[in-house]
Each structure stands twice: as structure tokens, then as C-alpha cells.
PDB file of C-alpha atoms in Angstrom:
ATOM      1  CA  MET A   1       0.000   0.000   0.000  1.00  0.00           C
ATOM      2  CA  GLU A   2       1.334   3.423  -0.943  1.00  0.00           C
ATOM      3  CA  GLN A   3       2.116   5.583   2.046  1.00  0.00           C
ATOM      4  CA  ILE A   4       0.645   9.028   2.454  1.00  0.00           C
ATOM      5  CA  GLU A   5       2.102  11.986   4.286  1.00  0.00           C
ATOM      6  CA  ILE A   6       0.408  14.828   6.143  1.00  0.00           C
ATOM      7  CA  THR A   7       2.265  18.109   5.828  1.00  0.00           C
ATOM      8  CA  LEU A   8       1.863  21.830   6.389  1.00  0.00           C
ATOM      9  CA  LYS A   9       4.616  22.804   3.937  1.00  0.00           C
ATOM     10  CA  LEU A  10       4.814  22.401   0.176  1.00  0.00           C
ATOM     11  CA  ASN A  11       7.410  22.858  -2.525  1.00  0.00           C
ATOM     12  CA  PRO A  12       6.566  25.126  -5.520  1.00  0.00           C
ATOM     13  CA  GLN A  13       5.465  22.198  -7.672  1.00  0.00           C
ATOM     14  CA  GLN A  14       3.076  20.993  -4.974  1.00  0.00           C
ATOM     15  CA  GLN A  15       1.702  24.521  -4.533  1.00  0.00           C
ATOM     16  CA  ALA A  16       0.807  24.483  -8.221  1.00  0.00           C
ATOM     17  CA  GLN A  17      -0.911  21.132  -7.683  1.00  0.00           C
ATOM     18  CA  VAL A  18      -3.033  22.668  -4.923  1.00  0.00           C
ATOM     19  CA  ALA A  19      -4.146  25.511  -7.204  1.00  0.00           C
ATOM     20  CA  ASN A  20      -5.146  22.988  -9.872  1.00  0.00           C
ATOM     21  CA  LEU A  21      -6.914  20.726  -7.383  1.00  0.00           C
ATOM     22  CA  PHE A  22      -8.777  23.726  -5.953  1.00  0.00           C
ATOM     23  CA  TYR A  23     -10.124  24.498  -9.420  1.00  0.00           C
ATOM     24  CA  GLU A  24     -10.947  20.862 -10.206  1.00  0.00           C
ATOM     25  CA  ALA A  25     -12.966  20.544  -6.997  1.00  0.00           C
ATOM     26  CA  PHE A  26     -14.991  23.736  -7.488  1.00  0.00           C
ATOM     27  CA  PRO A  27     -15.021  24.727 -11.191  1.00  0.00           C
ATOM     28  CA  LEU A  28     -18.543  26.174 -11.162  1.00  0.00           C
ATOM     29  CA  LYS A  29     -17.966  28.210  -8.001  1.00  0.00           C
ATOM     30  CA  VAL A  30     -14.725  29.571  -9.428  1.00  0.00           C
ATOM     31  CA  LYS A  31     -16.418  30.564 -12.680  1.00  0.00           C
ATOM     32  CA  TYR A  32     -19.799  31.825 -11.492  1.00  0.00           C
ATOM     33  CA  LEU A  33     -19.360  32.886  -7.859  1.00  0.00           C
ATOM     34  CA  TRP A  34     -15.754  33.667  -6.899  1.00  0.00           C
ATOM     35  CA  PHE A  35     -13.628  34.874  -9.803  1.00  0.00           C
ATOM     36  CA  PHE A  36     -15.838  34.798 -12.930  1.00  0.00           C
ATOM     37  CA  THR A  37     -12.938  33.355 -14.879  1.00  0.00           C
ATOM     38  CA  LYS A  38     -13.354  32.439 -18.531  1.00  0.00           C
ATOM     39  CA  THR A  39     -10.650  29.765 -18.674  1.00  0.00           C
ATOM     40  CA  ARG A  40      -9.068  27.177 -16.408  1.00  0.00           C
ATOM     41  CA  GLU A  41      -5.695  28.837 -16.929  1.00  0.00           C
ATOM     42  CA  GLN A  42      -6.980  32.161 -15.565  1.00  0.00           C
ATOM     43  CA  ALA A  43      -8.519  30.469 -12.549  1.00  0.00           C
ATOM     44  CA  VAL A  44      -5.444  28.426 -11.656  1.00  0.00           C
ATOM     45  CA  GLU A  45      -3.124  31.403 -12.055  1.00  0.00           C
ATOM     46  CA  LEU A  46      -5.339  33.566  -9.857  1.00  0.00           C
ATOM     47  CA  LEU A  47      -5.551  30.857  -7.198  1.00  0.00           C
ATOM     48  CA  ALA A  48      -1.795  30.292  -7.256  1.00  0.00           C
ATOM     49  CA  GLN A  49      -1.230  34.025  -6.736  1.00  0.00           C
ATOM     50  CA  SER A  50      -3.816  34.275  -3.934  1.00  0.00           C
ATOM     51  CA  ILE A  51      -3.587  31.153  -1.770  1.00  0.00           C
ATOM     52  CA  GLN A  52      -1.907  31.509   1.609  1.00  0.00           C
ATOM     53  CA  PHE A  53      -0.374  28.045   1.683  1.00  0.00           C
ATOM     54  CA  GLU A  54       0.659  28.300   5.330  1.00  0.00           C
ATOM     55  CA  GLN A  55      -3.055  28.165   6.224  1.00  0.00           C
ATOM     56  CA  GLY A  56      -3.554  24.660   4.931  1.00  0.00           C
ATOM     57  CA  ILE A  57      -3.173  20.970   5.702  1.00  0.00           C
ATOM     58  CA  TYR A  58      -2.045  18.769   2.818  1.00  0.00           C
ATOM     59  CA  VAL A  59      -2.085  15.055   2.036  1.00  0.00           C
ATOM     60  CA  ILE A  60       0.822  13.886  -0.137  1.00  0.00           C
ATOM     61  CA  ARG A  61       1.257  10.582  -1.973  1.00  0.00           C
ATOM     62  CA  ASN A  62       4.316  10.003  -4.154  1.00  0.00           C
ATOM     63  CA  GLU A  63       5.175  13.714  -3.936  1.00  0.00           C
ATOM     64  CA  GLU A  64       1.713  14.612  -5.289  1.00  0.00           C
ATOM     65  CA  VAL A  65      -0.991  16.529  -3.398  1.00  0.00           C
ATOM     66  CA  ILE A  66      -4.100  14.333  -3.386  1.00  0.00           C
ATOM     67  CA  GLY A  67      -6.110  16.331  -0.858  1.00  0.00           C
ATOM     68  CA  PHE A  68      -5.999  19.512   1.150  1.00  0.00           C
ATOM     69  CA  LEU A  69      -7.904  21.577   3.664  1.00  0.00           C
ATOM     70  CA  GLY A  70      -7.607  25.342   3.782  1.00  0.00           C
ATOM     71  CA  TYR A  71      -8.850  27.442   6.660  1.00  0.00           C
ATOM     72  CA  ASN A  72      -9.741  31.021   7.483  1.00  0.00           C
ATOM     73  CA  LEU A  73      -8.813  32.381  10.883  1.00  0.00           C
ATOM     74  CA  GLY A  74     -10.102  35.754  11.987  1.00  0.00           C
ATOM     75  CA  LYS A  75      -9.590  38.130   9.058  1.00  0.00           C
ATOM     76  CA  LYS A  76      -6.951  35.891   7.474  1.00  0.00           C
ATOM     77  CA  ALA A  77      -8.348  33.879   4.565  1.00  0.00           C
ATOM     78  CA  PHE A  78      -6.831  30.830   2.885  1.00  0.00           C
ATOM     79  CA  ALA A  79      -7.589  32.430  -0.490  1.00  0.00           C
ATOM     80  CA  PRO A  80      -7.871  36.169   0.258  1.00  0.00           C
ATOM     81  CA  ALA A  81      -8.828  38.902  -2.177  1.00  0.00           C
ATOM     82  CA  LYS A  82      -5.514  40.285  -3.449  1.00  0.00           C
ATOM     83  CA  TYR A  83      -5.906  43.029  -6.032  1.00  0.00           C
ATOM     84  CA  LYS A  84      -2.394  42.473  -7.380  1.00  0.00           C
ATOM     85  CA  ALA A  85      -3.312  38.877  -8.148  1.00  0.00           C
ATOM     86  CA  PHE A  86      -6.344  39.998 -10.146  1.00  0.00           C
ATOM     87  CA  GLN A  87      -4.221  42.583 -11.969  1.00  0.00           C
ATOM     88  CA  LYS A  88      -1.801  39.881 -13.127  1.00  0.00           C
ATOM     89  CA  VAL A  89      -4.629  37.920 -14.738  1.00  0.00           C
ATOM     90  CA  TYR A  90      -7.029  40.571 -16.041  1.00  0.00           C
ATOM     91  CA  PRO A  91      -6.944  44.031 -17.636  1.00  0.00           C
ATOM     92  CA  PRO A  92      -7.652  46.925 -15.197  1.00  0.00           C
ATOM     93  CA  PHE A  93     -11.452  47.180 -15.355  1.00  0.00           C
ATOM     94  CA  ALA A  94     -12.007  43.414 -15.416  1.00  0.00           C
ATOM     95  CA  ALA A  95      -9.639  43.021 -12.464  1.00  0.00           C
ATOM     96  CA  MET A  96     -11.388  45.765 -10.495  1.00  0.00           C
ATOM     97  CA  TRP A  97     -14.949  44.470 -10.646  1.00  0.00           C
ATOM     98  CA  ARG A  98     -13.929  40.852 -10.040  1.00  0.00           C
ATOM     99  CA  TYR A  99     -11.863  41.930  -7.042  1.00  0.00           C
ATOM    100  CA  PHE A 100     -14.832  43.919  -5.711  1.00  0.00           C
ATOM    101  CA  PHE A 101     -17.264  40.999  -5.927  1.00  0.00           C
ATOM    102  CA  TYR A 102     -14.826  38.502  -4.410  1.00  0.00           C
ATOM    103  CA  THR A 103     -14.079  40.901  -1.534  1.00  0.00           C
ATOM    104  CA  LEU A 104     -17.813  41.196  -0.935  1.00  0.00           C
ATOM    105  CA  TYR A 105     -18.167  37.407  -0.938  1.00  0.00           C
ATOM    106  CA  LEU A 106     -15.369  37.002   1.609  1.00  0.00           C
ATOM    107  CA  ARG A 107     -16.983  39.452   4.029  1.00  0.00           C
ATOM    108  CA  PHE A 108     -19.731  36.919   4.633  1.00  0.00           C
ATOM    109  CA  HIS A 109     -17.274  34.076   5.198  1.00  0.00           C
ATOM    110  CA  MET A 110     -14.949  35.499   7.842  1.00  0.00           C
ATOM    111  CA  TYR A 111     -15.456  35.000  11.558  1.00  0.00           C
ATOM    112  CA  ASN A 112     -13.916  35.937  14.892  1.00  0.00           C
ATOM    113  CA  GLU A 113     -10.402  34.824  15.770  1.00  0.00           C
ATOM    114  CA  ASP A 114     -11.783  32.168  18.122  1.00  0.00           C
ATOM    115  CA  ILE A 115     -13.408  30.296  15.214  1.00  0.00           C
ATOM    116  CA  LEU A 116     -11.566  28.243  12.598  1.00  0.00           C
ATOM    117  CA  GLN A 117     -13.449  28.223   9.283  1.00  0.00           C
ATOM    118  CA  ILE A 118     -12.763  25.350   6.891  1.00  0.00           C
ATOM    119  CA  ASP A 119     -12.699  26.850   3.393  1.00  0.00           C
ATOM    120  CA  PRO A 120     -12.217  24.668   1.396  1.00  0.00           C
ATOM    121  CA  ILE A 121     -11.674  20.934   1.702  1.00  0.00           C
ATOM    122  CA  ALA A 122     -10.831  19.107  -1.528  1.00  0.00           C
ATOM    123  CA  VAL A 123      -9.767  15.596  -2.517  1.00  0.00           C
ATOM    124  CA  SER A 124      -8.528  14.611  -5.962  1.00  0.00           C
ATOM    125  CA  GLU A 125     -10.905  12.462  -7.973  1.00  0.00           C
ATOM    126  CA  LYS A 126      -8.527   9.489  -8.008  1.00  0.00           C
ATOM    127  CA  ALA A 127      -8.228   9.538  -4.203  1.00  0.00           C
ATOM    128  CA  ARG A 128     -11.904   9.869  -3.304  1.00  0.00           C
ATOM    129  CA  GLY A 129     -13.387   7.109  -1.207  1.00  0.00           C
ATOM    130  CA  THR A 130     -10.044   6.304   0.418  1.00  0.00           C
ATOM    131  CA  GLY A 131     -10.550   8.194   3.683  1.00  0.00           C
ATOM    132  CA  ILE A 132      -8.605  11.346   2.782  1.00  0.00           C
ATOM    133  CA  GLY A 133     -11.488  13.622   3.748  1.00  0.00           C
ATOM    134  CA  LYS A 134     -11.798  11.918   7.129  1.00  0.00           C
ATOM    135  CA  LEU A 135      -8.061  12.254   7.668  1.00  0.00           C
ATOM    136  CA  LEU A 136      -8.160  15.989   6.936  1.00  0.00           C
ATOM    137  CA  LEU A 137     -11.093  16.533   9.297  1.00  0.00           C
ATOM    138  CA  HIS A 138      -9.211  14.718  12.044  1.00  0.00           C
ATOM    139  CA  GLU A 139      -6.060  16.750  11.438  1.00  0.00           C
ATOM    140  CA  VAL A 140      -7.837  20.112  11.471  1.00  0.00           C
ATOM    141  CA  GLU A 141      -9.460  19.218  14.775  1.00  0.00           C
ATOM    142  CA  GLN A 142      -6.039  18.504  16.269  1.00  0.00           C
ATOM    143  CA  LEU A 143      -4.792  21.803  14.853  1.00  0.00           C
ATOM    144  CA  ALA A 144      -7.691  23.672  16.441  1.00  0.00           C
ATOM    145  CA  LYS A 145      -6.872  22.105  19.800  1.00  0.00           C
ATOM    146  CA  THR A 146      -3.238  23.140  19.444  1.00  0.00           C
ATOM    147  CA  MET A 147      -4.383  26.696  18.720  1.00  0.00           C
ATOM    148  CA  GLN A 148      -6.785  26.595  21.691  1.00  0.00           C
ATOM    149  CA  ILE A 149      -9.724  27.168  19.334  1.00  0.00           C
ATOM    150  CA  THR A 150     -12.999  25.652  20.480  1.00  0.00           C
ATOM    151  CA  LYS A 151     -15.177  26.049  17.376  1.00  0.00           C
ATOM    152  CA  ILE A 152     -14.749  24.853  13.800  1.00  0.00           C
ATOM    153  CA  ASN A 153     -17.138  26.107  11.127  1.00  0.00           C
ATOM    154  CA  LEU A 154     -17.735  24.885   7.605  1.00  0.00           C
ATOM    155  CA  GLU A 155     -20.272  25.246   4.828  1.00  0.00           C
ATOM    156  CA  VAL A 156     -21.730  22.588   2.557  1.00  0.00           C
ATOM    157  CA  VAL A 157     -24.130  23.023  -0.344  1.00  0.00           C
ATOM    158  CA  ASP A 158     -27.406  21.211  -0.917  1.00  0.00           C
ATOM    159  CA  THR A 159     -26.032  19.353  -3.946  1.00  0.00           C
ATOM    160  CA  ASN A 160     -23.363  17.589  -1.859  1.00  0.00           C
ATOM    161  CA  PRO A 161     -25.362  15.458   0.617  1.00  0.00           C
ATOM    162  CA  SER A 162     -22.601  12.853   0.997  1.00  0.00           C
ATOM    163  CA  ALA A 163     -20.233  15.517   2.357  1.00  0.00           C
ATOM    164  CA  GLN A 164     -22.910  16.732   4.769  1.00  0.00           C
ATOM    165  CA  LYS A 165     -23.375  13.190   6.084  1.00  0.00           C
ATOM    166  CA  LEU A 166     -19.617  12.870   6.600  1.00  0.00           C
ATOM    167  CA  TYR A 167     -19.510  16.113   8.575  1.00  0.00           C
ATOM    168  CA  GLU A 168     -22.454  14.988  10.698  1.00  0.00           C
ATOM    169  CA  ARG A 169     -20.642  11.734  11.506  1.00  0.00           C
ATOM    170  CA  PHE A 170     -17.707  13.846  12.687  1.00  0.00           C
ATOM    171  CA  GLY A 171     -19.947  15.756  15.076  1.00  0.00           C
ATOM    172  CA  TYR A 172     -20.727  18.861  13.037  1.00  0.00           C
ATOM    173  CA  MET A 173     -24.163  20.310  13.752  1.00  0.00           C
ATOM    174  CA  ILE A 174     -26.327  22.419  11.454  1.00  0.00           C
ATOM    175  CA  LYS A 175     -26.432  26.009  12.705  1.00  0.00           C
ATOM    176  CA  LYS A 176     -28.500  27.548   9.914  1.00  0.00           C
ATOM    177  CA  GLU A 177     -29.441  27.215   6.269  1.00  0.00           C
ATOM    178  CA  LEU A 178     -29.456  29.928   3.625  1.00  0.00           C
ATOM    179  CA  THR A 179     -31.452  29.631   0.425  1.00  0.00           C
ATOM    180  CA  SER A 180     -29.569  31.395  -2.337  1.00  0.00           C
ATOM    181  CA  GLY A 181     -31.818  30.269  -5.182  1.00  0.00           C
ATOM    182  CA  LEU A 182     -31.132  31.520  -8.682  1.00  0.00           C
ATOM    183  CA  PHE A 183     -28.250  33.693  -7.462  1.00  0.00           C
ATOM    184  CA  THR A 184     -26.011  30.622  -7.113  1.00  0.00           C
ATOM    185  CA  ALA A 185     -27.766  28.197  -9.473  1.00  0.00           C
ATOM    186  CA  LYS A 186     -25.033  28.478 -12.111  1.00  0.00           C
ATOM    187  CA  ALA A 187     -22.468  27.757  -9.399  1.00  0.00           C
ATOM    188  CA  GLY A 188     -24.162  24.394  -8.859  1.00  0.00           C
ATOM    189  CA  PHE A 189     -26.321  24.878  -5.769  1.00  0.00           C
ATOM    190  CA  LYS A 190     -29.361  26.701  -4.395  1.00  0.00           C
ATOM    191  CA  LYS A 191     -28.859  26.366  -0.641  1.00  0.00           C
ATOM    192  CA  VAL A 192     -25.935  26.615   1.785  1.00  0.00           C
ATOM    193  CA  ILE A 193     -25.863  24.671   5.061  1.00  0.00           C
ATOM    194  CA  PHE A 194     -23.744  26.231   7.808  1.00  0.00           C
ATOM    195  CA  MET A 195     -22.312  23.694  10.254  1.00  0.00           C
ATOM    196  CA  GLN A 196     -20.220  23.903  13.400  1.00  0.00           C
ATOM    197  CA  LYS A 197     -18.354  21.582  15.734  1.00  0.00           C
ATOM    198  CA  CYS A 198     -17.352  22.436  19.278  1.00  0.00           C
ATOM    199  CA  VAL A 199     -13.906  21.130  20.164  1.00  0.00           C
ATOM    200  CA  GLU A 200     -12.980  20.110  23.683  1.00  0.00           C
ATOM    201  CA  ILE A 201      -9.670  21.503  24.862  1.00  0.00           C
ATOM    202  CA  ASN A 202      -7.904  19.955  27.810  1.00  0.00           C
ATOM    203  CA  SER A 203      -7.065  22.538  30.439  1.00  0.00           C
ATOM    204  CA  PRO A 204      -3.400  22.589  31.470  1.00  0.00           C
ATOM    205  CA  THR A 205      -2.841  20.850  34.776  1.00  0.00           C
TER     206      THR A 205
END
């Protein structure tokens, strides 16, 4: 059986793999909700320029990233809105309005510093069904405990019921649901489920 490795650090080639995997996991969201990109190349370049790789947990097999979990903490996002990144991909006006809409989107997905927000979690197609998602959820819980953070938030859409069931098995509870309807239909969903897990932290003796 091929061994896998959990890491918090990546080489440049693996960082590029993360940007590609991010796009492959959420192509409709990238195109119709986040960046409004016209091509895969634009999306991957923008992600590579934006991602804060230090805010992620990565699963490696044979030097290849097969899954990752990014997280937002306080006002620090895993994939923040960086105007310079948009400028490198688009002409001035196109960069400006895309940056504006993505900044607006992020405002509704940032929480207090005492909450860790999973955003996103992705597993490569060839590694799905092998427990990588479970492994990442376990690792982020350990990370939260190390950081003395007691709450982990995540969002799942109505068209991904299998992911919601996995989160429920891990102890995540539904906090609220938001019907987005036609606004997000092109992005592949019409409702967002907000979930949270409370993490027990052992007090120092």
C-alpha cells in the first residue's frame, strides 16, 4: 500500500498542484461565484497568486498533493482577495470588478479569531473514497486544539449530501441554512448549510 504523508509545507510544484486541485474541486464556483474566470488557466493562475499556503493541511502521496484543507482564521483567509493577483490575470477594469465581488463574498465568510473556518476541503478524484477527507477533518481538529480554538465552522451546499453526512458523523451540527436560489444556481447549488463543531480543549494541569 502506498504511504501518504500529512504536511503543512509544500514545494513550488506541490503549490501548483493545490491551485489545480482547488479548481478541479470547485469549477462552477470559481467561474460563477468567486472569480468569474473564462478559462481554467486564468482560474489556476489567480488561485496560485492568492492562496496563503501556510493556512492549509495537505495530504501527499508520491510527492503529489491528493487532498488539502484550507482554513480562514479571523480576518486571514486561505484564499484572500488580493488586487495584485487579479491585476496579473485581467486588464484593469475586469480586475477591479472581479476583485470587488470577491471581496464582498469574503466578508460573509470570515469570523472571529476564536473560530476556525474550513474553506475549502478538496480531494482529488482518483483519491476519493479512500478516507482522505476523514483524515483531513481529524487533522484540522487537532490543529484547532493546538491553537486553543474551540469552534470549527464549515459550509456545505445542498447538492453535496454525501459531504454533509460525513460532517455529521464527525460531530458537526447544522447552525443555519441559507437559500440562495437563482443567485447561485449556475455555481451548482441553491442552498448553503452552515455547520459547526465544538472542540474540547484539555485545560493545562
